[in-house]
PDB file of C-alpha atoms and ligand atoms in Angstrom:
ATOM      1  CA  MET T  15      10.312  13.639  97.051  1.00 63.00           C
ATOM      2  CA  ILE T  16       7.931  15.391  99.380  1.00 77.00           C
ATOM      3  CA  GLY T  17       5.044  17.645  98.518  1.00 89.00           C
ATOM      4  CA  PRO T  18       3.349  18.447  95.243  1.00 97.00           C
ATOM      5  CA  ALA T  19       5.277  19.781  92.297  1.00 98.00           C
ATOM      6  CA  GLY T  20       5.114  21.690  89.068  1.00 98.00           C
ATOM      7  CA  ARG T  21       7.465  20.833  86.245  1.00 98.00           C
ATOM      8  CA  TYR T  22       9.155  21.759  83.035  1.00 98.00           C
ATOM      9  CA  ALA T  23       9.674  18.898  80.595  1.00 98.00           C
ATOM     10  CA  PRO T  24      11.559  19.852  77.449  1.00 96.00           C
ATOM     11  CA  SER T  25      12.507  17.451  74.674  1.00 93.00           C
ATOM     12  CA  PRO T  26      16.228  17.892  73.974  1.00 93.00           C
ATOM     13  CA  THR T  27      15.821  18.307  70.239  1.00 89.00           C
ATOM     14  CA  SER T  28      17.005  21.885  69.840  1.00 90.00           C
ATOM     15  CA  ASP T  29      17.911  24.979  71.834  1.00 94.00           C
ATOM     16  CA  LEU T  30      14.982  26.481  73.724  1.00 96.00           C
ATOM     17  CA  HIS T  31      13.632  29.598  72.051  1.00 95.00           C
ATOM     18  CA  LEU T  32      12.004  32.591  73.700  1.00 96.00           C
ATOM     19  CA  GLY T  33       8.586  30.946  73.502  1.00 95.00           C
ATOM     20  CA  ASN T  34       9.802  27.812  75.287  1.00 96.00           C
ATOM     21  CA  LEU T  35      11.661  29.910  77.858  1.00 97.00           C
ATOM     22  CA  ARG T  36       8.597  32.063  78.465  1.00 98.00           C
ATOM     23  CA  THR T  37       6.539  28.943  79.162  1.00 98.00           C
ATOM     24  CA  ALA T  38       9.259  27.747  81.550  1.00 98.00           C
ATOM     25  CA  VAL T  39       9.117  31.089  83.389  1.00 98.00           C
ATOM     26  CA  VAL T  40       5.325  30.845  83.735  1.00 98.00           C
ATOM     27  CA  ALA T  41       5.561  27.214  84.920  1.00 98.00           C
ATOM     28  CA  TRP T  42       8.198  28.230  87.493  1.00 98.00           C
ATOM     29  CA  LEU T  43       6.085  31.192  88.689  1.00 98.00           C
ATOM     30  CA  MET T  44       2.979  29.019  88.966  1.00 98.00           C
ATOM     31  CA  ALA T  45       4.798  26.358  90.987  1.00 98.00           C
ATOM     32  CA  ARG T  46       6.782  28.638  93.261  1.00 98.00           C
ATOM     33  CA  SER T  47       3.902  31.051  93.900  1.00 97.00           C
ATOM     34  CA  SER T  48       1.828  28.111  95.117  1.00 97.00           C
ATOM     35  CA  GLY T  49       4.592  26.677  97.337  1.00 97.00           C
ATOM     36  CA  ARG T  50       5.278  23.730  95.093  1.00 98.00           C
ATOM     37  CA  ARG T  51       8.508  21.991  94.224  1.00 98.00           C
ATOM     38  CA  PHE T  52       9.593  22.571  90.650  1.00 98.00           C
ATOM     39  CA  VAL T  53      11.189  19.664  88.809  1.00 98.00           C
ATOM     40  CA  LEU T  54      12.933  19.284  85.482  1.00 98.00           C
ATOM     41  CA  ARG T  55      12.392  16.283  83.266  1.00 97.00           C
ATOM     42  CA  ILE T  56      14.353  15.562  80.121  1.00 95.00           C
ATOM     43  CA  GLU T  57      11.977  13.979  77.619  1.00 95.00           C
ATOM     44  CA  ASP T  58      14.595  12.151  75.628  1.00 93.00           C
ATOM     45  CA  LEU T  59      12.766   8.994  74.576  1.00 92.00           C
ATOM     46  CA  ASP T  60      12.625  10.004  70.937  1.00 82.00           C
ATOM     47  CA  THR T  61      16.116  11.354  70.982  1.00 66.00           C
ATOM     48  CA  ALA T  62      17.798   8.804  73.270  1.00 57.00           C
ATOM     49  CA  ARG T  63      19.553   7.241  70.349  1.00 61.00           C
ATOM     50  CA  VAL T  64      20.645  10.554  68.970  1.00 61.00           C
ATOM     51  CA  ARG T  65      24.070  11.396  70.259  1.00 63.00           C
ATOM     52  CA  ALA T  66      23.178  15.070  70.398  1.00 67.00           C
ATOM     53  CA  ALA T  67      20.479  14.596  73.058  1.00 74.00           C
ATOM     54  CA  GLY T  68      22.920  14.641  75.990  1.00 83.00           C
ATOM     55  CA  PRO T  69      24.724  17.879  75.098  1.00 90.00           C
ATOM     56  CA  MET T  70      21.452  19.510  74.040  1.00 92.00           C
ATOM     57  CA  ALA T  71      19.835  18.696  77.400  1.00 94.00           C
ATOM     58  CA  LEU T  72      22.821  20.327  79.110  1.00 94.00           C
ATOM     59  CA  ARG T  73      22.467  23.441  76.958  1.00 96.00           C
ATOM     60  CA  GLN T  74      18.793  23.660  77.789  1.00 97.00           C
ATOM     61  CA  GLN T  75      19.594  23.377  81.503  1.00 97.00           C
ATOM     62  CA  ALA T  76      22.269  26.050  81.189  1.00 98.00           C
ATOM     63  CA  ASP T  77      19.741  28.381  79.500  1.00 98.00           C
ATOM     64  CA  LEU T  78      17.108  27.827  82.197  1.00 98.00           C
ATOM     65  CA  ASP T  79      19.798  28.400  84.798  1.00 98.00           C
ATOM     66  CA  SER T  80      20.962  31.631  83.178  1.00 98.00           C
ATOM     67  CA  LEU T  81      17.424  33.012  83.447  1.00 98.00           C
ATOM     68  CA  GLY T  82      17.636  32.295  87.177  1.00 98.00           C
ATOM     69  CA  LEU T  83      15.050  29.486  87.271  1.00 98.00           C
ATOM     70  CA  ASP T  84      15.841  26.884  89.910  1.00 98.00           C
ATOM     71  CA  PHE T  85      14.736  23.263  90.035  1.00 98.00           C
ATOM     72  CA  ASP T  86      14.405  20.764  92.830  1.00 98.00           C
ATOM     73  CA  PRO T  87      16.410  17.564  92.445  1.00 97.00           C
ATOM     74  CA  PRO T  88      16.386  14.906  91.285  1.00 96.00           C
ATOM     75  CA  LEU T  89      16.496  15.607  87.581  1.00 96.00           C
ATOM     76  CA  LEU T  90      14.619  12.889  85.707  1.00 96.00           C
ATOM     77  CA  ARG T  91      15.573  11.526  82.319  1.00 94.00           C
ATOM     78  CA  GLN T  92      12.953   9.515  80.513  1.00 95.00           C
ATOM     79  CA  SER T  93      15.619   7.326  78.926  1.00 93.00           C
ATOM     80  CA  ASP T  94      16.463   6.065  82.459  1.00 94.00           C
ATOM     81  CA  ARG T  95      12.863   5.091  83.151  1.00 96.00           C
ATOM     82  CA  LEU T  96      12.170   2.246  80.711  1.00 96.00           C
ATOM     83  CA  ASP T  97      11.517  -0.197  83.568  1.00 98.00           C
ATOM     84  CA  ALA T  98       8.936   2.148  85.048  1.00 98.00           C
ATOM     85  CA  TYR T  99       7.047   2.353  81.748  1.00 98.00           C
ATOM     86  CA  ALA T 100       7.183  -1.432  81.352  1.00 98.00           C
ATOM     87  CA  HIS T 101       5.795  -1.815  84.863  1.00 98.00           C
ATOM     88  CA  ALA T 102       2.995   0.691  84.208  1.00 98.00           C
ATOM     89  CA  LEU T 103       2.137  -1.106  80.968  1.00 98.00           C
ATOM     90  CA  LEU T 104       1.819  -4.378  82.873  1.00 98.00           C
ATOM     91  CA  SER T 105      -0.561  -2.781  85.341  1.00 98.00           C
ATOM     92  CA  LEU T 106      -2.881  -2.021  82.409  1.00 98.00           C
ATOM     93  CA  ALA T 107      -2.375  -5.420  80.766  1.00 96.00           C
ATOM     94  CA  ASP T 108      -6.036  -6.427  80.799  1.00 96.00           C
ATOM     95  CA  ARG T 109      -6.957  -3.252  78.902  1.00 96.00           C
ATOM     96  CA  THR T 110      -4.246  -3.136  76.242  1.00 97.00           C
ATOM     97  CA  TYR T 111      -4.165  -4.655  72.797  1.00 97.00           C
ATOM     98  CA  GLU T 112      -1.720  -5.000  69.954  1.00 97.00           C
ATOM     99  CA  CYS T 113      -2.195  -2.715  66.981  1.00 96.00           C
ATOM    100  CA  PHE T 114      -0.584  -3.414  63.625  1.00 96.00           C
ATOM    101  CA  CYS T 115      -2.037  -0.495  61.696  1.00 92.00           C
ATOM    102  CA  THR T 116       0.214   1.869  59.803  1.00 88.00           C
ATOM    103  CA  ARG T 117      -0.499   5.595  59.940  1.00 84.00           C
ATOM    104  CA  ARG T 118      -1.753   5.354  56.405  1.00 82.00           C
ATOM    105  CA  GLU T 119      -4.211   2.564  57.178  1.00 82.00           C
ATOM    106  CA  ILE T 120      -5.593   4.578  60.070  1.00 79.00           C
ATOM    107  CA  ALA T 121      -5.984   7.661  57.890  1.00 76.00           C
ATOM    108  CA  GLU T 122      -7.767   5.622  55.229  1.00 76.00           C
ATOM    109  CA  ALA T 123     -10.060   3.787  57.634  1.00 72.00           C
ATOM    110  CA  ALA T 124     -11.239   6.892  59.420  1.00 62.00           C
ATOM    111  CA  SER T 125     -12.920   9.349  57.118  1.00 59.00           C
ATOM    112  CA  ALA T 126     -13.840  11.686  59.948  1.00 51.00           C
ATOM    113  CA  PRO T 127     -13.966  15.314  58.839  1.00 51.00           C
ATOM    114  CA  HIS T 128     -11.487  16.627  61.411  1.00 50.00           C
ATOM    115  CA  GLY T 129      -7.696  16.818  61.173  1.00 49.00           C
ATOM    116  CA  ALA T 130      -5.542  13.685  61.182  1.00 47.00           C
ATOM    117  CA  ALA T 131      -4.137  14.402  64.646  1.00 48.00           C
ATOM    118  CA  LEU T 132      -7.592  14.465  66.201  1.00 51.00           C
ATOM    119  CA  ARG T 133      -8.953  11.515  64.289  1.00 57.00           C
ATOM    120  CA  PRO T 134      -9.882   8.725  66.660  1.00 71.00           C
ATOM    121  CA  TYR T 135      -8.392   5.316  66.084  1.00 83.00           C
ATOM    122  CA  PRO T 136     -11.074   3.327  64.231  1.00 82.00           C
ATOM    123  CA  GLY T 137     -10.508   0.227  66.371  1.00 84.00           C
ATOM    124  CA  THR T 138      -9.414  -2.051  63.526  1.00 88.00           C
ATOM    125  CA  CYS T 139      -7.076  -4.211  65.634  1.00 94.00           C
ATOM    126  CA  LEU T 140      -9.396  -4.398  68.626  1.00 92.00           C
ATOM    127  CA  ARG T 141     -11.354  -7.121  66.924  1.00 90.00           C
ATOM    128  CA  LEU T 142      -8.556  -9.281  65.519  1.00 94.00           C
ATOM    129  CA  THR T 143      -8.673 -13.002  66.264  1.00 94.00           C
ATOM    130  CA  SER T 144      -5.558 -14.572  67.743  1.00 94.00           C
ATOM    131  CA  ALA T 145      -4.825 -16.236  64.388  1.00 96.00           C
ATOM    132  CA  GLU T 146      -5.005 -12.870  62.650  1.00 95.00           C
ATOM    133  CA  ARG T 147      -2.730 -11.328  65.251  1.00 95.00           C
ATOM    134  CA  GLU T 148      -0.269 -14.155  64.808  1.00 96.00           C
ATOM    135  CA  ALA T 149      -0.203 -13.601  61.053  1.00 96.00           C
ATOM    136  CA  ARG T 150       0.326  -9.865  61.433  1.00 95.00           C
ATOM    137  CA  ARG T 151       3.102 -10.233  63.966  1.00 95.00           C
ATOM    138  CA  ALA T 152       5.077 -12.005  61.265  1.00 96.00           C
ATOM    139  CA  VAL T 153       4.826  -8.894  59.093  1.00 94.00           C
ATOM    140  CA  ARG T 154       5.403  -6.030  61.518  1.00 94.00           C
ATOM    141  CA  PRO T 155       5.806  -5.604  65.258  1.00 96.00           C
ATOM    142  CA  PRO T 156       2.728  -4.256  67.060  1.00 97.00           C
ATOM    143  CA  ALA T 157       2.197  -1.005  68.903  1.00 97.00           C
ATOM    144  CA  MET T 158       0.271  -1.299  72.190  1.00 98.00           C
ATOM    145  CA  ARG T 159      -2.973   0.606  72.575  1.00 97.00           C
ATOM    146  CA  VAL T 160      -5.211   0.983  75.599  1.00 97.00           C
ATOM    147  CA  ARG T 161      -8.922   0.315  75.317  1.00 96.00           C
ATOM    148  CA  ALA T 162     -10.625   3.537  76.324  1.00 95.00           C
ATOM    149  CA  GLU T 163     -14.148   2.508  75.333  1.00 93.00           C
ATOM    150  CA  ALA T 164     -14.868   6.041  74.170  1.00 91.00           C
ATOM    151  CA  ALA T 165     -14.590   7.426  77.703  1.00 95.00           C
ATOM    152  CA  VAL T 166     -15.490  11.088  77.974  1.00 97.00           C
ATOM    153  CA  GLN T 167     -13.042  13.150  80.014  1.00 98.00           C
ATOM    154  CA  THR T 168     -13.259  16.757  81.108  1.00 98.00           C
ATOM    155  CA  ILE T 169     -10.383  18.859  82.364  1.00 98.00           C
ATOM    156  CA  VAL T 170     -10.490  22.428  83.598  1.00 98.00           C
ATOM    157  CA  ASP T 171      -7.644  24.512  82.269  1.00 98.00           C
ATOM    158  CA  ARG T 172      -6.477  27.425  84.433  1.00 98.00           C
ATOM    159  CA  TRP T 173      -6.820  29.839  81.524  1.00 97.00           C
ATOM    160  CA  SER T 174      -8.863  28.117  78.793  1.00 96.00           C
ATOM    161  CA  GLY T 175     -11.555  26.724  81.075  1.00 97.00           C
ATOM    162  CA  GLN T 176     -13.349  23.446  80.577  1.00 98.00           C
ATOM    163  CA  VAL T 177     -12.186  21.083  77.832  1.00 98.00           C
ATOM    164  CA  THR T 178     -14.124  17.877  77.208  1.00 97.00           C
ATOM    165  CA  ALA T 179     -13.026  15.163  74.806  1.00 96.00           C
ATOM    166  CA  VAL T 180     -13.725  11.566  73.936  1.00 95.00           C
ATOM    167  CA  VAL T 181     -10.618   9.557  74.783  1.00 95.00           C
ATOM    168  CA  ASP T 182      -9.355   7.469  71.884  1.00 93.00           C
ATOM    169  CA  ASP T 183      -7.580   4.117  72.160  1.00 95.00           C
ATOM    170  CA  LEU T 184      -4.254   5.862  72.475  1.00 95.00           C
ATOM    171  CA  VAL T 185      -0.904   4.254  71.794  1.00 96.00           C
ATOM    172  CA  LEU T 186       1.079   3.492  74.958  1.00 98.00           C
ATOM    173  CA  VAL T 187       4.085   1.897  73.308  1.00 97.00           C
ATOM    174  CA  ARG T 188       5.046   2.461  69.702  1.00 95.00           C
ATOM    175  CA  ASN T 189       5.853  -0.395  67.410  1.00 94.00           C
ATOM    176  CA  ASP T 190       9.593   0.227  67.740  1.00 93.00           C
ATOM    177  CA  GLY T 191       9.216  -0.418  71.482  1.00 94.00           C
ATOM    178  CA  THR T 192       9.475   3.244  72.527  1.00 94.00           C
ATOM    179  CA  PRO T 193       6.958   4.365  75.154  1.00 96.00           C
ATOM    180  CA  ALA T 194       4.648   6.933  73.592  1.00 96.00           C
ATOM    181  CA  TYR T 195       4.734  10.560  74.699  1.00 96.00           C
ATOM    182  CA  ASN T 196       1.237  10.566  76.266  1.00 97.00           C
ATOM    183  CA  PHE T 197       2.028   7.477  78.308  1.00 98.00           C
ATOM    184  CA  ALA T 198       5.518   8.409  79.525  1.00 98.00           C
ATOM    185  CA  VAL T 199       4.409  11.903  80.541  1.00 98.00           C
ATOM    186  CA  VAL T 200       1.605  10.562  82.709  1.00 98.00           C
ATOM    187  CA  VAL T 201       3.708   7.822  84.323  1.00 98.00           C
ATOM    188  CA  ASP T 202       6.404  10.369  85.138  1.00 98.00           C
ATOM    189  CA  ASP T 203       4.092  13.097  86.410  1.00 98.00           C
ATOM    190  CA  LEU T 204       2.605  10.575  88.853  1.00 98.00           C
ATOM    191  CA  PHE T 205       6.057   9.367  89.886  1.00 98.00           C
ATOM    192  CA  GLN T 206       7.411  12.878  90.428  1.00 98.00           C
ATOM    193  CA  GLY T 207       4.389  14.039  92.419  1.00 98.00           C
ATOM    194  CA  VAL T 208       3.497  16.571  89.721  1.00 98.00           C
ATOM    195  CA  ASP T 209      -0.008  17.845  90.427  1.00 98.00           C
ATOM    196  CA  GLN T 210       0.335  21.044  88.371  1.00 98.00           C
ATOM    197  CA  VAL T 211       1.082  20.896  84.654  1.00 98.00           C
ATOM    198  CA  VAL T 212       1.874  24.224  82.995  1.00 98.00           C
ATOM    199  CA  ARG T 213       3.004  24.039  79.357  1.00 98.00           C
ATOM    200  CA  GLY T 214       2.402  25.404  75.875  1.00 96.00           C
ATOM    201  CA  ASP T 215      -1.158  25.413  74.602  1.00 94.00           C
ATOM    202  CA  ASP T 216      -0.239  23.230  71.643  1.00 94.00           C
ATOM    203  CA  LEU T 217      -0.733  20.386  74.149  1.00 97.00           C
ATOM    204  CA  LEU T 218      -4.160  21.449  75.413  1.00 97.00           C
ATOM    205  CA  ALA T 219      -5.902  18.868  73.210  1.00 96.00           C
ATOM    206  CA  SER T 220      -3.805  16.091  74.812  1.00 97.00           C
ATOM    207  CA  ALA T 221      -4.816  16.997  78.364  1.00 98.00           C
ATOM    208  CA  PRO T 222      -8.126  15.057  78.553  1.00 98.00           C
ATOM    209  CA  ARG T 223      -6.546  11.784  77.430  1.00 97.00           C
ATOM    210  CA  GLN T 224      -3.625  12.283  79.801  1.00 98.00           C
ATOM    211  CA  ALA T 225      -5.991  13.027  82.695  1.00 98.00           C
ATOM    212  CA  TRP T 226      -7.932   9.880  81.877  1.00 98.00           C
ATOM    213  CA  LEU T 227      -4.741   7.808  81.724  1.00 98.00           C
ATOM    214  CA  ALA T 228      -3.570   9.156  85.095  1.00 98.00           C
ATOM    215  CA  GLU T 229      -6.800   7.877  86.632  1.00 98.00           C
ATOM    216  CA  GLN T 230      -6.451   4.467  84.945  1.00 98.00           C
ATOM    217  CA  LEU T 231      -2.996   4.197  86.476  1.00 98.00           C
ATOM    218  CA  GLY T 232      -4.491   4.715  89.917  1.00 98.00           C
ATOM    219  CA  GLY T 233      -3.491   8.353  90.235  1.00 98.00           C
ATOM    220  CA  ARG T 234      -5.205  11.718  90.111  1.00 98.00           C
ATOM    221  CA  ALA T 235      -5.109  14.039  87.173  1.00 98.00           C
ATOM    222  CA  PRO T 236      -3.017  17.170  87.789  1.00 98.00           C
ATOM    223  CA  SER T 237      -4.343  20.694  87.400  1.00 98.00           C
ATOM    224  CA  TYR T 238      -3.603  22.103  83.964  1.00 98.00           C
ATOM    225  CA  GLY T 239      -2.596  25.496  82.674  1.00 98.00           C
ATOM    226  CA  HIS T 240      -1.772  25.876  78.987  1.00 98.00           C
ATOM    227  CA  VAL T 241       0.128  29.020  78.105  1.00 97.00           C
ATOM    228  CA  PRO T 242      -0.589  30.778  74.795  1.00 93.00           C
ATOM    229  CA  LEU T 243       2.188  30.224  72.312  1.00 89.00           C
ATOM    230  CA  VAL T 244       4.554  32.818  70.974  1.00 94.00           C
ATOM    231  CA  LEU T 245       4.060  33.874  67.374  1.00 95.00           C
ATOM    232  CA  ASN T 246       6.319  35.571  64.861  1.00 93.00           C
ATOM    233  CA  GLU T 247       5.324  38.764  63.091  1.00 92.00           C
ATOM    234  CA  SER T 248       3.444  36.821  60.407  1.00 92.00           C
ATOM    235  CA  GLY T 249       1.314  35.138  63.034  1.00 92.00           C
ATOM    236  CA  GLN T 250       3.019  31.733  62.838  1.00 92.00           C
ATOM    237  CA  ARG T 251       4.428  29.795  65.752  1.00 91.00           C
ATOM    238  CA  LEU T 252       7.845  31.166  66.655  1.00 91.00           C
ATOM    239  CA  ALA T 253      10.621  28.980  65.257  1.00 88.00           C
ATOM    240  CA  LYS T 254      14.374  28.994  64.785  1.00 83.00           C
ATOM    241  CA  ARG T 255      14.034  30.467  61.291  1.00 86.00           C
ATOM    242  CA  ASP T 256      12.607  33.642  62.810  1.00 88.00           C
ATOM    243  CA  GLY T 257      16.078  34.963  63.553  1.00 87.00           C
ATOM    244  CA  ALA T 258      17.657  35.474  66.947  1.00 87.00           C
ATOM    245  CA  VAL T 259      15.232  33.568  69.156  1.00 94.00           C
ATOM    246  CA  THR T 260      17.515  31.425  71.345  1.00 96.00           C
ATOM    247  CA  LEU T 261      19.760  32.695  74.124  1.00 97.00           C
ATOM    248  CA  ALA T 262      22.808  31.670  72.071  1.00 96.00           C
ATOM    249  CA  ASP T 263      21.569  33.707  69.066  1.00 96.00           C
ATOM    250  CA  LEU T 264      20.758  36.654  71.302  1.00 96.00           C
ATOM    251  CA  ALA T 265      24.147  36.490  73.028  1.00 97.00           C
ATOM    252  CA  ALA T 266      25.841  36.615  69.621  1.00 96.00           C
ATOM    253  CA  GLU T 267      23.994  39.888  69.040  1.00 95.00           C
ATOM    254  CA  GLY T 268      25.018  41.271  72.419  1.00 96.00           C
ATOM    255  CA  THR T 269      21.714  40.590  74.187  1.00 96.00           C
ATOM    256  CA  SER T 270      22.214  38.939  77.593  1.00 97.00           C
ATOM    257  CA  ALA T 271      20.082  36.330  79.336  1.00 98.00           C
ATOM    258  CA  GLN T 272      19.173  39.104  81.766  1.00 97.00           C
ATOM    259  CA  ASP T 273      17.780  41.159  78.868  1.00 97.00           C
ATOM    260  CA  ALA T 274      15.908  38.103  77.603  1.00 97.00           C
ATOM    261  CA  LEU T 275      14.309  37.665  81.025  1.00 98.00           C
ATOM    262  CA  THR T 276      13.214  41.298  80.910  1.00 98.00           C
ATOM    263  CA  THR T 277      11.720  40.762  77.429  1.00 97.00           C
ATOM    264  CA  ILE T 278       9.806  37.740  78.707  1.00 98.00           C
ATOM    265  CA  ALA T 279       8.670  39.594  81.821  1.00 98.00           C
ATOM    266  CA  VAL T 280       7.465  42.529  79.694  1.00 97.00           C
ATOM    267  CA  SER T 281       5.444  40.105  77.570  1.00 97.00           C
ATOM    268  CA  LEU T 282       3.832  38.822  80.774  1.00 97.00           C
ATOM    269  CA  GLY T 283       2.986  42.331  81.918  1.00 97.00           C
ATOM    270  CA  LEU T 284       5.351  42.009  84.896  1.00 98.00           C
ATOM    271  CA  THR T 285       7.873  44.756  84.169  1.00 97.00           C
ATOM    272  CA  HIS T 286       8.832  47.545  81.779  1.00 96.00           C
ATOM    273  CA  PRO T 287      11.606  47.284  79.168  1.00 95.00           C
ATOM    274  CA  ASN T 288      14.301  49.075  81.164  1.00 93.00           C
ATOM    275  CA  GLU T 289      14.106  47.173  84.410  1.00 95.00           C
ATOM    276  CA  ARG T 290      16.523  44.427  85.390  1.00 96.00           C
ATOM    277  CA  VAL T 291      14.434  41.781  87.085  1.00 97.00           C
ATOM    278  CA  THR T 292      15.017  38.478  88.854  1.00 97.00           C
ATOM    279  CA  PRO T 293      12.590  35.561  88.977  1.00 98.00           C
ATOM    280  CA  ALA T 294      12.219  36.187  92.732  1.00 97.00           C
ATOM    281  CA  GLN T 295      11.018  39.753  92.038  1.00 97.00           C
ATOM    282  CA  LEU T 296       8.595  38.504  89.410  1.00 98.00           C
ATOM    283  CA  LEU T 297       7.188  36.086  91.948  1.00 97.00           C
ATOM    284  CA  HIS T 298       5.893  39.001  94.033  1.00 95.00           C
ATOM    285  CA  ARG T 299       4.180  40.563  91.026  1.00 97.00           C
ATOM    286  CA  PHE T 300       2.796  37.436  89.415  1.00 98.00           C
ATOM    287  CA  ASP T 301      -0.964  36.949  89.334  1.00 98.00           C
ATOM    288  CA  PRO T 302      -2.167  33.920  87.328  1.00 97.00           C
ATOM    289  CA  ASP T 303      -5.488  35.650  86.657  1.00 97.00           C
ATOM    290  CA  ALA T 304      -3.668  38.491  84.915  1.00 96.00           C
ATOM    291  CA  LEU T 305      -1.691  36.274  82.527  1.00 96.00           C
ATOM    292  CA  PRO T 306      -2.176  37.618  78.967  1.00 94.00           C
ATOM    293  CA  ARG T 307      -4.574  35.253  77.184  1.00 92.00           C
ATOM    294  CA  ASP T 308      -3.599  36.164  73.648  1.00 91.00           C
ATOM    295  CA  PRO T 309      -0.495  34.769  71.966  1.00 91.00           C
ATOM    296  CA  TRP T 310       2.567  36.934  72.418  1.00 94.00           C
ATOM    297  CA  VAL T 311       3.831  38.263  69.092  1.00 94.00           C
ATOM    298  CA  TYR T 312       7.612  38.497  69.242  1.00 92.00           C
ATOM    299  CA  ARG T 313       9.180  41.318  67.269  1.00 87.00           C
ATOM    300  CA  PRO T 314      12.982  41.076  67.388  1.00 81.00           C
TER     301      PRO T 314
HETATM  302  N1  LIG R 428       8.336  17.300  76.042  1.00 76.78           N
HETATM  303  C1  LIG R 428       7.208  18.010  75.502  1.00 76.78           C
HETATM  304  C2  LIG R 428       7.689  19.099  74.578  1.00 76.78           C
HETATM  305  O1  LIG R 428       8.846  19.503  74.657  1.00 76.78           O
HETATM  306  C3  LIG R 428       6.358  18.648  76.571  1.00 76.78           C
HETATM  307  C4  LIG R 428       5.645  17.654  77.366  1.00 76.78           C
HETATM  308  C5  LIG R 428       4.661  18.216  78.376  1.00 76.78           C
HETATM  309  O2  LIG R 428       4.867  19.321  78.870  1.00 76.78           O
HETATM  310  O3  LIG R 428       3.710  17.504  78.676  1.00 76.78           O
HETATM  311  O4  LIG R 428       6.917  19.540  73.756  1.00 76.78           O
END
């Protein structure tokens, strides 16, 4: 693997919808227009045990392929990388600690006024004695957290600008032994030489902690670009229930992948509705500074 890369990293939980595909197109354009490799990573840690993950990953690849997006090998599957996560965890061993808290206990302990997802871990298990830890291990297996000591991390997003956050003691490995999303993503981006992360802006709030973790693992944080999400006509995040939003649904209605690419390109201001375009053509027209900053409202 030579040279820096961009990436697309779907979780194989369902077919990609137009919003996901649009983000993939932007990530591809960003990588290719800057001379980067573009790699695909299947984020199947949550779904590894689900039999459907394999076929779903193949469907997602087929959809990306039918839009004309190409990827540089090798394809990476997170479920093949458990040794790498274990190794990375060891390298942080002097900064990790076992956490026995349930979600509920965390919610109750932290009465911070912001939403549950943004609530920092109150540090309950940081101060356990070894006897207390021993007693709790008998009740439930621990998750592993990293001690962040309230580090403050700033990232500069390509479109949203500067984002600064206090890094919480994030979970690296969940209590069922599964590496946590934030941890696996960072380990893999470093491994794959990914120095440009382009993804949906629902993950913007995770970027500072991921940047911090990359540095703790001895790497450099990538550049970030978070793409505005796609909304339905009622202003909610586009979802399967919004009708024909996947390539399979569209094909059943007689709309081809080629037409879907045109729709996406129109939404990016790169073509008009009647033009047949290829990703290579879009590459010549693409200007990151001109990317629409508002969410795209999809009207079937
Ligand atoms: N696998 C994540 C998702 O499908 C994306 C991870 C990332 O881009 O960092 O939402």
